[in-house]
Tab-separated table of C-alpha atoms in Angstrom:
chain	number	residue	atom	x	y	z
M	1236	MET	CA	7.460	14.037	45.303
M	1237	ALA	CA	5.961	15.482	42.182
M	1238	LEU	CA	7.456	14.246	38.910
M	1239	PRO	CA	10.025	16.811	37.699
M	1240	LEU	CA	9.008	17.429	34.094
M	1241	ALA	CA	10.315	19.363	31.117
M	1242	VAL	CA	7.855	20.238	28.361
M	1243	ILE	CA	8.995	20.990	24.814
M	1244	VAL	CA	6.750	23.000	22.513
M	1245	SER	CA	6.991	24.428	19.015
M	1246	GLY	CA	3.743	26.334	18.756
M	1247	SER	CA	0.728	27.504	20.692
M	1248	GLY	CA	1.234	25.067	23.516
M	1249	SER	CA	-2.388	24.265	24.204
M	1250	ASN	CA	-1.337	20.820	25.399
M	1251	LEU	CA	1.096	22.538	27.783
M	1252	GLN	CA	-1.841	24.574	29.051
M	1253	SER	CA	-3.890	21.428	29.698
M	1254	ILE	CA	-1.006	20.035	31.769
M	1255	ILE	CA	-0.707	23.274	33.743
M	1256	ASP	CA	-4.467	23.311	34.332
M	1257	LYS	CA	-4.510	19.760	35.687
M	1258	ILE	CA	-1.599	20.553	38.000
M	1259	GLU	CA	-3.407	23.627	39.297
M	1260	GLN	CA	-6.572	21.584	39.787
M	1261	GLY	CA	-4.565	19.243	41.984
M	1262	VAL	CA	-5.093	16.055	39.965
M	1263	LEU	CA	-1.734	15.873	38.155
M	1264	ASP	CA	1.246	15.262	40.410
M	1265	VAL	CA	3.826	16.892	38.163
M	1266	ASP	CA	6.208	19.823	38.675
M	1267	ILE	CA	7.010	21.550	35.392
M	1268	ARG	CA	10.631	22.623	35.901
M	1269	LEU	CA	11.193	24.035	32.440
M	1270	VAL	CA	9.423	24.728	29.154
M	1271	LEU	CA	11.668	24.592	26.095
M	1272	SER	CA	11.166	25.640	22.513
M	1273	ASN	CA	13.146	25.839	19.305
M	1274	ASN	CA	10.920	28.751	18.341
M	1275	PRO	CA	11.438	31.931	20.396
M	1276	GLU	CA	8.016	33.136	19.202
M	1277	ALA	CA	6.141	30.051	20.421
M	1278	TYR	CA	3.084	31.145	22.374
M	1279	GLY	CA	3.667	28.169	24.655
M	1280	LEU	CA	6.609	30.093	26.170
M	1281	GLU	CA	4.268	32.941	27.042
M	1282	ARG	CA	1.893	30.515	28.734
M	1283	ALA	CA	4.810	29.211	30.817
M	1284	ARG	CA	5.942	32.699	31.864
M	1285	THR	CA	2.368	33.574	32.863
M	1286	HIS	CA	2.458	30.674	35.287
M	1287	GLY	CA	5.939	31.472	36.605
M	1288	ILE	CA	7.608	28.539	34.858
M	1289	ASP	CA	11.205	28.877	33.649
M	1290	VAL	CA	11.677	28.885	29.904
M	1291	TRP	CA	14.552	28.043	27.572
M	1292	THR	CA	14.547	28.918	23.927
M	1293	LYS	CA	17.062	28.800	21.153
M	1294	SER	CA	16.503	28.475	17.456
M	1295	HIS	CA	17.780	25.162	16.180
M	1296	LYS	CA	19.283	27.167	13.333
M	1297	GLU	CA	21.965	28.394	15.752
M	1298	PHE	CA	23.324	24.851	15.958
M	1299	PRO	CA	25.362	23.229	13.191
M	1300	THR	CA	23.981	19.762	14.046
M	1301	ARG	CA	20.805	18.254	15.457
M	1302	GLU	CA	22.900	16.624	18.173
M	1303	GLY	CA	24.262	20.019	19.215
M	1304	PHE	CA	20.758	21.392	19.651
M	1305	ASP	CA	19.645	18.323	21.568
M	1306	GLU	CA	22.731	18.488	23.833
M	1307	ALA	CA	21.921	22.100	24.684
M	1308	MET	CA	18.380	21.033	25.621
M	1309	ILE	CA	19.694	18.123	27.709
M	1310	GLU	CA	21.971	20.484	29.612
M	1311	ALA	CA	19.123	22.899	30.343
M	1312	ILE	CA	16.766	20.103	31.391
M	1313	HIS	CA	19.347	18.611	33.746
M	1314	ARG	CA	20.183	22.029	35.195
M	1315	HIS	CA	16.505	22.461	36.117
M	1316	GLY	CA	16.319	19.038	37.728
M	1317	ALA	CA	13.808	17.448	35.346
M	1318	ASP	CA	14.116	13.762	34.506
M	1319	THR	CA	11.085	13.284	32.257
M	1320	VAL	CA	10.128	15.032	29.023
M	1321	ALA	CA	6.717	15.714	27.503
M	1322	LEU	CA	6.552	16.670	23.831
M	1323	ALA	CA	3.566	18.978	23.475
M	1324	GLY	CA	3.514	19.766	19.796
M	1325	PHE	CA	7.279	19.630	19.297
M	1326	MET	CA	7.743	19.388	15.554
M	1327	ARG	CA	11.296	18.058	15.332
M	1328	LEU	CA	12.666	14.537	15.541
M	1329	LEU	CA	14.843	13.973	18.611
M	1330	THR	CA	18.281	12.432	18.166
M	1331	PRO	CA	19.525	9.223	19.827
M	1332	VAL	CA	21.672	11.301	22.211
M	1333	PHE	CA	18.514	12.878	23.614
M	1334	LEU	CA	16.486	9.662	23.737
M	1335	SER	CA	19.262	7.638	25.387
M	1336	THR	CA	19.663	10.353	28.034
M	1337	PHE	CA	15.964	10.153	28.933
M	1338	GLN	CA	15.519	6.465	28.101
M	1339	GLY	CA	11.873	5.466	28.464
M	1340	ARG	CA	11.013	8.879	29.929
M	1341	VAL	CA	9.914	10.854	26.855
M	1342	LEU	CA	6.177	10.994	26.092
M	1343	ASN	CA	4.559	12.415	22.977
M	1344	ILE	CA	1.013	13.308	21.979
M	1345	HIS	CA	0.097	12.704	18.334
M	1346	PRO	CA	-3.158	13.882	16.710
M	1347	ALA	CA	-4.104	10.595	15.008
M	1348	LEU	CA	-4.892	6.998	15.889
M	1349	LEU	CA	-1.403	5.608	15.395
M	1350	PRO	CA	-0.155	3.816	13.383
M	1351	SER	CA	-2.479	5.711	11.033
M	1352	PHE	CA	-1.257	9.125	9.917
M	1353	PRO	CA	2.135	9.607	11.559
M	1354	GLY	CA	4.098	12.743	10.754
M	1355	THR	CA	3.520	16.432	11.010
M	1356	HIS	CA	0.043	16.571	9.441
M	1357	GLY	CA	-1.947	13.879	11.226
M	1358	GLN	CA	-5.259	15.710	11.175
M	1359	ARG	CA	-4.977	16.931	7.582
M	1360	ASP	CA	-3.930	13.510	6.326
M	1361	ALA	CA	-6.898	11.883	8.079
M	1362	ALA	CA	-9.320	14.453	6.669
M	1363	ARG	CA	-7.979	13.886	3.153
M	1364	TYR	CA	-8.058	10.100	3.456
M	1365	GLY	CA	-11.725	10.205	4.362
M	1366	VAL	CA	-11.632	8.059	7.488
M	1367	LYS	CA	-14.847	7.987	9.511
M	1368	ILE	CA	-12.947	7.730	12.794
M	1369	SER	CA	-9.714	9.444	13.769
M	1370	GLY	CA	-8.308	10.459	17.147
M	1371	CYS	CA	-5.134	10.941	19.140
M	1372	SER	CA	-2.467	8.856	20.830
M	1373	VAL	CA	-0.015	9.321	23.709
M	1374	HIS	CA	3.046	7.112	23.336
M	1375	PHE	CA	6.565	6.662	24.581
M	1376	VAL	CA	9.030	8.076	22.097
M	1377	ASP	CA	11.527	5.881	20.314
M	1378	GLU	CA	13.845	6.643	17.431
M	1379	ILE	CA	11.177	6.187	14.763
M	1380	MET	CA	8.751	9.079	14.384
M	1381	ASP	CA	5.370	8.527	16.107
M	1382	HIS	CA	6.182	4.872	16.614
M	1383	GLY	CA	6.885	4.010	20.285
M	1384	PRO	CA	4.621	1.968	22.607
M	1385	VAL	CA	1.104	3.411	22.929
M	1386	ILE	CA	-0.133	4.450	26.401
M	1387	ILE	CA	-3.640	5.724	25.686
M	1388	GLN	CA	-5.751	6.542	22.649
M	1389	ALA	CA	-8.974	8.416	22.044
M	1390	ALA	CA	-11.152	7.937	18.949
M	1391	VAL	CA	-13.466	10.620	17.559
M	1392	PRO	CA	-15.801	10.701	14.540
M	1393	ALA	CA	-14.758	12.399	11.313
M	1394	ALA	CA	-17.284	13.725	8.824
M	1395	PRO	CA	-16.852	13.357	5.053
M	1396	GLY	CA	-15.486	16.514	3.461
M	1397	GLU	CA	-14.989	18.360	6.731
M	1398	SER	CA	-11.959	20.617	6.971
M	1399	ALA	CA	-8.751	19.525	8.630
M	1400	ASP	CA	-9.289	22.388	11.111
M	1401	ASP	CA	-12.715	21.123	12.155
M	1402	LEU	CA	-11.380	17.617	12.635
M	1403	ALA	CA	-8.320	18.967	14.465
M	1404	ALA	CA	-10.524	20.873	16.912
M	1405	ARG	CA	-12.496	17.731	17.741
M	1406	ILE	CA	-9.284	15.772	18.267
M	1407	LEU	CA	-7.737	18.537	20.379
M	1408	VAL	CA	-10.489	18.279	22.999
M	1409	GLN	CA	-9.403	14.690	23.588
M	1410	GLU	CA	-5.666	15.485	23.474
M	1411	HIS	CA	-6.244	17.802	26.409
M	1412	ARG	CA	-7.738	14.919	28.350
M	1413	ILE	CA	-5.461	12.010	27.545
M	1414	PHE	CA	-2.034	13.657	27.742
M	1415	PRO	CA	-2.346	14.851	31.378
M	1416	GLN	CA	-3.877	11.468	32.277
M	1417	ALA	CA	-0.954	9.582	30.720
M	1418	LEU	CA	1.520	11.825	32.563
M	1419	GLN	CA	-0.257	11.181	35.847
M	1420	TRP	CA	-0.074	7.402	35.331
M	1421	PHE	CA	3.629	7.801	34.553
M	1422	ALA	CA	4.142	10.003	37.620
M	1423	GLN	CA	2.483	7.333	39.729
M	1424	GLY	CA	4.825	4.684	38.342
M	1425	ARG	CA	1.900	2.691	37.005
M	1426	LEU	CA	3.020	2.227	33.391
M	1427	LYS	CA	4.962	-0.925	32.614
M	1428	VAL	CA	6.308	-1.459	29.124
M	1429	GLU	CA	6.746	-4.979	27.753
M	1430	GLY	CA	7.909	-4.896	24.180
M	1431	ARG	CA	5.326	-2.790	22.406
M	1432	HIS	CA	2.671	-3.248	25.088
M	1433	VAL	CA	2.054	-0.697	27.835
M	1434	HIS	CA	0.363	-2.197	30.884
M	1435	LEU	CA	-1.390	0.010	33.404
M	1436	ALA	CA	-1.111	-1.126	37.020
M	1437	GLY	CA	-4.147	-0.834	39.238
M	1438	TYR	CA	-6.644	-1.551	36.505
M	1439	GLY	CA	-8.421	-4.858	36.198
M	1440	ASP	CA	-10.124	-5.928	33.026
M	1441	TYR	CA	-11.186	-2.487	32.053
M	1442	ASP	CA	-13.921	-1.275	29.818
M	1443	ALA	CA	-13.111	1.598	27.564
M	1444	GLN	CA	-14.835	4.879	28.216
M	1445	THR	CA	-17.169	6.715	25.912
M	1446	VAL	CA	-17.502	10.401	26.681
M	1447	ASP	CA	-18.826	13.265	24.565
M	1448	GLY	CA	-18.863	11.090	21.479
M	1449	ALA	CA	-15.298	9.824	21.934
M	1450	LEU	CA	-13.985	6.371	22.793
M	1451	ILE	CA	-11.058	6.456	25.225
M	1452	ASN	CA	-8.919	3.499	26.258
M	1453	PRO	CA	-7.807	3.023	28.991
M	1454	PRO	CA	-10.597	5.070	30.553
M	1455	LEU	CA	-9.795	8.346	32.266
M	1456	GLU	CA	-9.760	8.595	36.024
M	1457	LYS	CA	-11.638	11.172	38.042
M	1458	GLY	CA	-10.537	14.722	37.308
M	1459	PHE	CA	-9.212	14.090	33.777
X	1374	MET	CA	-36.615	-4.071	-5.845
X	1375	ALA	CA	-34.111	-5.634	-3.524
X	1376	LEU	CA	-30.446	-5.129	-4.430
X	1377	PRO	CA	-29.219	-8.267	-6.292
X	1378	LEU	CA	-26.048	-9.177	-4.431
X	1379	ALA	CA	-23.244	-11.707	-4.789
X	1380	VAL	CA	-21.210	-12.515	-1.680
X	1381	ILE	CA	-17.699	-13.942	-1.918
X	1382	VAL	CA	-16.250	-15.826	1.053
X	1383	SER	CA	-13.064	-17.749	1.764
X	1384	GLY	CA	-13.770	-19.097	5.223
X	1385	SER	CA	-16.414	-19.431	7.888
X	1386	GLY	CA	-18.626	-16.751	6.422
X	1387	SER	CA	-19.865	-15.268	9.672
X	1388	ASN	CA	-20.227	-11.925	7.907
X	1389	LEU	CA	-22.344	-13.678	5.276
X	1390	GLN	CA	-24.493	-14.988	8.128
X	1391	SER	CA	-24.972	-11.483	9.542
X	1392	ILE	CA	-26.177	-10.326	6.101
X	1393	ILE	CA	-28.585	-13.269	5.829
X	1394	ASP	CA	-29.882	-12.575	9.344
X	1395	LYS	CA	-30.599	-8.917	8.601
X	1396	ILE	CA	-32.399	-9.855	5.385
X	1397	GLU	CA	-34.529	-12.378	7.272
X	1398	GLN	CA	-35.242	-9.764	9.942
X	1399	GLY	CA	-36.590	-7.525	7.179
X	1400	VAL	CA	-34.210	-4.596	7.701
X	1401	LEU	CA	-31.772	-5.254	4.833
X	1402	ASP	CA	-33.286	-4.857	1.376
X	1403	VAL	CA	-30.884	-7.212	-0.397
X	1404	ASP	CA	-31.424	-10.408	-2.388
X	1405	ILE	CA	-28.393	-12.685	-2.219
X	1406	ARG	CA	-28.364	-14.279	-5.667
X	1407	LEU	CA	-25.150	-16.246	-5.255
X	1408	VAL	CA	-22.429	-17.050	-2.727
X	1409	LEU	CA	-19.025	-17.710	-4.255
X	1410	SER	CA	-15.848	-19.161	-2.844
X	1411	ASN	CA	-12.396	-20.135	-4.035
X	1412	ASN	CA	-12.392	-22.729	-1.260
X	1413	PRO	CA	-14.820	-25.643	-1.760
X	1414	GLU	CA	-14.519	-26.386	1.963
X	1415	ALA	CA	-15.534	-22.876	3.077
X	1416	TYR	CA	-18.208	-23.153	5.760
X	1417	GLY	CA	-19.794	-20.041	4.270
X	1418	LEU	CA	-21.017	-22.220	1.371
X	1419	GLU	CA	-22.789	-24.473	3.840
X	1420	ARG	CA	-24.480	-21.455	5.429
X	1421	ALA	CA	-25.711	-20.414	1.967
X	1422	ARG	CA	-27.082	-23.863	1.149
X	1423	THR	CA	-28.892	-23.962	4.502
X	1424	HIS	CA	-30.716	-20.806	3.482
X	1425	GLY	CA	-31.457	-22.003	-0.048
X	1426	ILE	CA	-28.953	-19.675	-1.709
X	1427	ASP	CA	-27.142	-20.799	-4.860
X	1428	VAL	CA	-23.425	-21.389	-4.486
X	1429	TRP	CA	-20.500	-21.392	-6.890
X	1430	THR	CA	-17.115	-22.741	-5.956
X	1431	LYS	CA	-13.926	-23.458	-7.802
X	1432	SER	CA	-10.419	-23.559	-6.501
X	1433	HIS	CA	-8.373	-20.698	-7.924
X	1434	LYS	CA	-5.683	-23.344	-8.489
X	1435	GLU	CA	-7.717	-24.655	-11.431
X	1436	PHE	CA	-7.044	-21.406	-13.279
X	1437	PRO	CA	-3.701	-20.560	-14.884
X	1438	THR	CA	-4.190	-16.817	-14.218
X	1439	ARG	CA	-5.908	-14.578	-11.656
X	1440	GLU	CA	-7.841	-13.004	-14.503
X	1441	GLY	CA	-9.174	-16.398	-15.564
X	1442	PHE	CA	-10.505	-17.060	-12.082
X	1443	ASP	CA	-12.051	-13.609	-11.862
X	1444	GLU	CA	-13.670	-13.997	-15.308
X	1445	ALA	CA	-15.273	-17.251	-14.202
X	1446	MET	CA	-16.672	-15.472	-11.128
X	1447	ILE	CA	-17.940	-12.580	-13.276
X	1448	GLU	CA	-19.748	-15.020	-15.559
X	1449	ALA	CA	-21.396	-16.768	-12.608
X	1450	ILE	CA	-22.394	-13.499	-10.967
X	1451	HIS	CA	-23.926	-12.166	-14.191
X	1452	ARG	CA	-25.733	-15.449	-14.814
X	1453	HIS	CA	-27.396	-15.109	-11.407
X	1454	GLY	CA	-28.428	-11.531	-12.065
X	1455	ALA	CA	-26.327	-9.856	-9.329
X	1456	ASP	CA	-24.831	-6.430	-9.965
X	1457	THR	CA	-23.175	-5.747	-6.615
X	1458	VAL	CA	-20.532	-7.750	-4.749
X	1459	ALA	CA	-19.837	-8.031	-1.017
X	1460	LEU	CA	-16.485	-9.451	0.061
X	1461	ALA	CA	-17.113	-11.230	3.355
X	1462	GLY	CA	-13.698	-12.508	4.311
X	1463	PHE	CA	-12.474	-13.092	0.779
X	1464	MET	CA	-8.715	-13.439	1.093
X	1465	ARG	CA	-7.583	-12.774	-2.462
X	1466	LEU	CA	-6.913	-9.554	-4.343
X	1467	LEU	CA	-9.367	-8.944	-7.198
X	1468	THR	CA	-8.017	-8.083	-10.635
X	1469	PRO	CA	-8.841	-4.955	-12.654
X	1470	VAL	CA	-11.084	-7.009	-14.945
X	1471	PHE	CA	-13.315	-7.815	-11.969
X	1472	LEU	CA	-13.277	-4.317	-10.490
X	1473	SER	CA	-13.992	-2.596	-13.808
X	1474	THR	CA	-16.938	-4.954	-14.401
X	1475	PHE	CA	-18.472	-4.005	-11.037
X	1476	GLN	CA	-17.124	-0.453	-10.953
X	1477	GLY	CA	-18.012	1.204	-7.639
X	1478	ARG	CA	-20.185	-1.782	-6.651
X	1479	VAL	CA	-17.766	-3.937	-4.654
X	1480	LEU	CA	-17.768	-3.530	-0.864
X	1481	ASN	CA	-15.304	-5.082	1.582
X	1482	ILE	CA	-15.180	-5.478	5.342
X	1483	HIS	CA	-11.724	-5.222	6.932
X	1484	PRO	CA	-10.984	-6.039	10.597
X	1485	ALA	CA	-8.954	-2.907	11.423
X	1486	LEU	CA	-9.340	0.847	11.486
X	1487	LEU	CA	-7.964	1.551	8.038
X	1488	PRO	CA	-5.485	2.794	6.993
X	1489	SER	CA	-3.970	1.012	10.032
X	1490	PHE	CA	-3.223	-2.678	9.566
X	1491	PRO	CA	-4.251	-3.508	6.021
X	1492	GLY	CA	-3.621	-7.012	4.719
X	1493	THR	CA	-4.632	-10.487	5.733
X	1494	HIS	CA	-3.802	-10.243	9.449
X	1495	GLY	CA	-5.458	-7.023	10.602
X	1496	GLN	CA	-6.360	-8.241	14.088
X	1497	ARG	CA	-3.041	-9.987	14.756
X	1498	ASP	CA	-1.037	-7.014	13.537
X	1499	ALA	CA	-3.013	-4.663	15.798
X	1500	ALA	CA	-2.565	-6.957	18.805
X	1501	ARG	CA	1.196	-7.108	18.191
X	1502	TYR	CA	1.522	-3.369	17.675
X	1503	GLY	CA	-0.056	-2.710	21.035
X	1504	VAL	CA	-2.700	-0.207	19.962
X	1505	LYS	CA	-5.278	0.702	22.624
X	1506	ILE	CA	-8.022	1.085	20.038
X	1507	SER	CA	-8.630	-1.001	16.942
X	1508	GLY	CA	-11.793	-1.764	15.004
X	1509	CYS	CA	-13.199	-2.501	11.570
X	1510	SER	CA	-13.978	-0.691	8.344
X	1511	VAL	CA	-16.351	-1.157	5.415
X	1512	HIS	CA	-15.037	0.397	2.228
X	1513	PHE	CA	-15.479	0.420	-1.512
X	1514	VAL	CA	-12.848	-1.741	-3.145
X	1515	ASP	CA	-10.275	-0.270	-5.479
X	1516	GLU	CA	-7.176	-1.802	-6.999
X	1517	ILE	CA	-5.035	-1.276	-3.908
X	1518	MET	CA	-5.620	-3.736	-1.073
X	1519	ASP	CA	-7.841	-2.387	1.742
X	1520	HIS	CA	-7.561	1.121	0.334
X	1521	GLY	CA	-10.797	2.358	-1.238
X	1522	PRO	CA	-13.144	5.057	0.154
X	1523	VAL	CA	-14.385	4.299	3.679
X	1524	ILE	CA	-18.149	3.981	4.244
X	1525	ILE	CA	-18.361	3.234	7.977
X	1526	GLN	CA	-15.965	2.377	10.800
X	1527	ALA	CA	-16.324	1.022	14.308
X	1528	ALA	CA	-13.666	1.436	17.006
X	1529	VAL	CA	-13.224	-0.972	19.915
X	1530	PRO	CA	-10.777	-1.075	22.834
X	1531	ALA	CA	-7.745	-3.367	22.759
X	1532	ALA	CA	-6.065	-4.567	25.944
X	1533	PRO	CA	-2.268	-4.812	26.288
X	1534	GLY	CA	-1.010	-8.330	25.734
X	1535	GLU	CA	-4.378	-9.787	24.813
X	1536	SER	CA	-4.416	-12.463	22.130
X	1537	ALA	CA	-5.230	-11.719	18.532
X	1538	ASP	CA	-8.203	-14.068	18.906
X	1539	ASP	CA	-9.657	-12.101	21.821
X	1540	LEU	CA	-9.275	-8.848	19.935
X	1541	ALA	CA	-10.681	-10.433	16.763
X	1542	ALA	CA	-13.783	-11.577	18.622
X	1543	ARG	CA	-14.445	-8.055	19.914
X	1544	ILE	CA	-13.987	-6.627	16.429
X	1545	LEU	CA	-16.208	-9.303	14.849
X	1546	VAL	CA	-19.218	-8.202	16.920
X	1547	GLN	CA	-18.971	-4.821	15.234
X	1548	GLU	CA	-18.277	-6.244	11.765
X	1549	HIS	CA	-21.620	-7.995	12.003
X	1550	ARG	CA	-23.286	-4.650	12.645
X	1551	ILE	CA	-21.582	-2.313	10.203
X	1552	PHE	CA	-21.395	-4.485	7.073
X	1553	PRO	CA	-25.168	-5.101	6.769
X	1554	GLN	CA	-25.741	-1.413	7.570
X	1555	ALA	CA	-23.355	-0.287	4.825
X	1556	LEU	CA	-25.041	-2.643	2.348
X	1557	GLN	CA	-28.445	-1.249	3.265
X	1558	TRP	CA	-27.259	2.326	2.665
X	1559	PHE	CA	-25.877	1.198	-0.688
X	1560	ALA	CA	-29.123	-0.628	-1.538
X	1561	GLN	CA	-31.020	2.559	-0.756
X	1562	GLY	CA	-28.776	4.553	-3.107
X	1563	ARG	CA	-27.699	6.810	-0.256
X	1564	LEU	CA	-23.914	6.565	-0.610
X	1565	LYS	CA	-22.243	9.209	-2.762
X	1566	VAL	CA	-18.509	9.001	-3.375
X	1567	GLU	CA	-16.523	12.186	-3.980
X	1568	GLY	CA	-12.848	11.381	-4.347
X	1569	ARG	CA	-11.994	9.536	-1.151
X	1570	HIS	CA	-15.031	10.820	0.764
X	1571	VAL	CA	-18.230	8.818	1.125
X	1572	HIS	CA	-21.242	10.995	1.884
X	1573	LEU	CA	-24.394	9.485	3.340
X	1574	ALA	CA	-27.635	11.042	2.112
X	1575	GLY	CA	-30.425	11.589	4.594
X	1576	TYR	CA	-28.161	12.350	7.531
X	1577	GLY	CA	-27.671	15.819	8.874
X	1578	ASP	CA	-24.719	16.730	11.027
X	1579	TYR	CA	-24.593	13.453	12.746
X	1580	ASP	CA	-23.153	12.386	16.025
X	1581	ALA	CA	-21.285	9.138	16.134
X	1582	GLN	CA	-22.803	6.331	18.123
X	1583	THR	CA	-21.356	4.612	21.134
X	1584	VAL	CA	-22.793	1.175	21.796
X	1585	ASP	CA	-21.508	-1.670	23.966
X	1586	GLY	CA	-18.142	0.030	24.343
X	1587	ALA	CA	-17.661	0.716	20.633
X	1588	LEU	CA	-17.664	3.977	18.691
X	1589	ILE	CA	-19.443	3.731	15.336
X	1590	ASN	CA	-19.529	6.386	12.632
X	1591	PRO	CA	-21.870	7.043	10.915
X	1592	PRO	CA	-24.280	5.730	13.547
X	1593	LEU	CA	-26.326	2.646	12.848
X	1594	GLU	CA	-29.995	2.936	12.056
X	1595	LYS	CA	-32.753	1.026	13.773
X	1596	GLY	CA	-32.458	-2.731	13.364
X	1597	PHE	CA	-28.693	-2.896	12.775
């Protein structure tokens, strides 16, 4: 059975689109039951509707507490039968009530090589710092922002003085590859977490992959 | 004229060896005038002697203050006619008196993708964190540890649960490539620092390099 997934977005939802695309291409064994957003104007909701996916949206400002907002999301996710959550550009910290409900089943994509540049401006902070290599990370979510065990990372070059937007575009290409791949490994039950280490079943001693100028580890499988 | 360089080591000095090797191969236009160490037992001193390079060693414990130790190193470096300093595994923080004397002319190699994992245990900290990609960085030294503008970085894969030693060995292969390359660019006068950004003259819009499973940016030139 396909993994019943909820996806939470705050903005354009291009990572949601990459998940939808991989499902439609038949390589990602996931059923998106619901797309949620705290921003009724998020373009990600429009992408979901276009593909016939149910949406849920409420402004967090309607809720007196963070927990209240999270409980409303939990209720909607349960009602749609999803048991796993992908954060695709969701810009708010989840509360313990949410994380304990979906213990070990919330995945996030972050546009930096964690633990470098956590927070809401990963690409901008990297561009300002002047790193020569940045990238993106998919990780399990814990109660510290951008901190949980890392599943896969991709590294890309950064040029001195380039704009945050240029760097962000180069990173985004890799986000669209590694997030669906990580979800597929999770859907297949192949990710095993031991402390901070995420092991991937079915791989031997693997070599990382270099593709289009990026370094990706673990390497992508066919179709991603 | 070859760049008159002093190299400071604390331990085995394998990065010193990679610099010596590139000089002897005729690709690195540097003259090592002196190798210094705060550890009279450092094997790096033996490597220097083997190649006929002058050495200077005093235990920092002989000096009542950090500044006193640094002033003794400055005197020795000046006496040997060096104007640039490479830190090849030097495990102590330099004082402002040292850094202002060699303003913008002190380069360090660090075994992590800065700003991730600064400090004396870059490889071990990365292995414990469970990153999928780590690496090494050459940077100009400023008064904050492992913080100055980044010249070149190399990214390598890290496997879940692997030992710090295994990861360190993979990183070290790349250290031996990027540190001599950075020194050669500096010797050629091709590095221009603007704020935190290090520009490399004579490169156009460059693509990063992938070699032996590593991503290196900027790419190495022939011979490195």
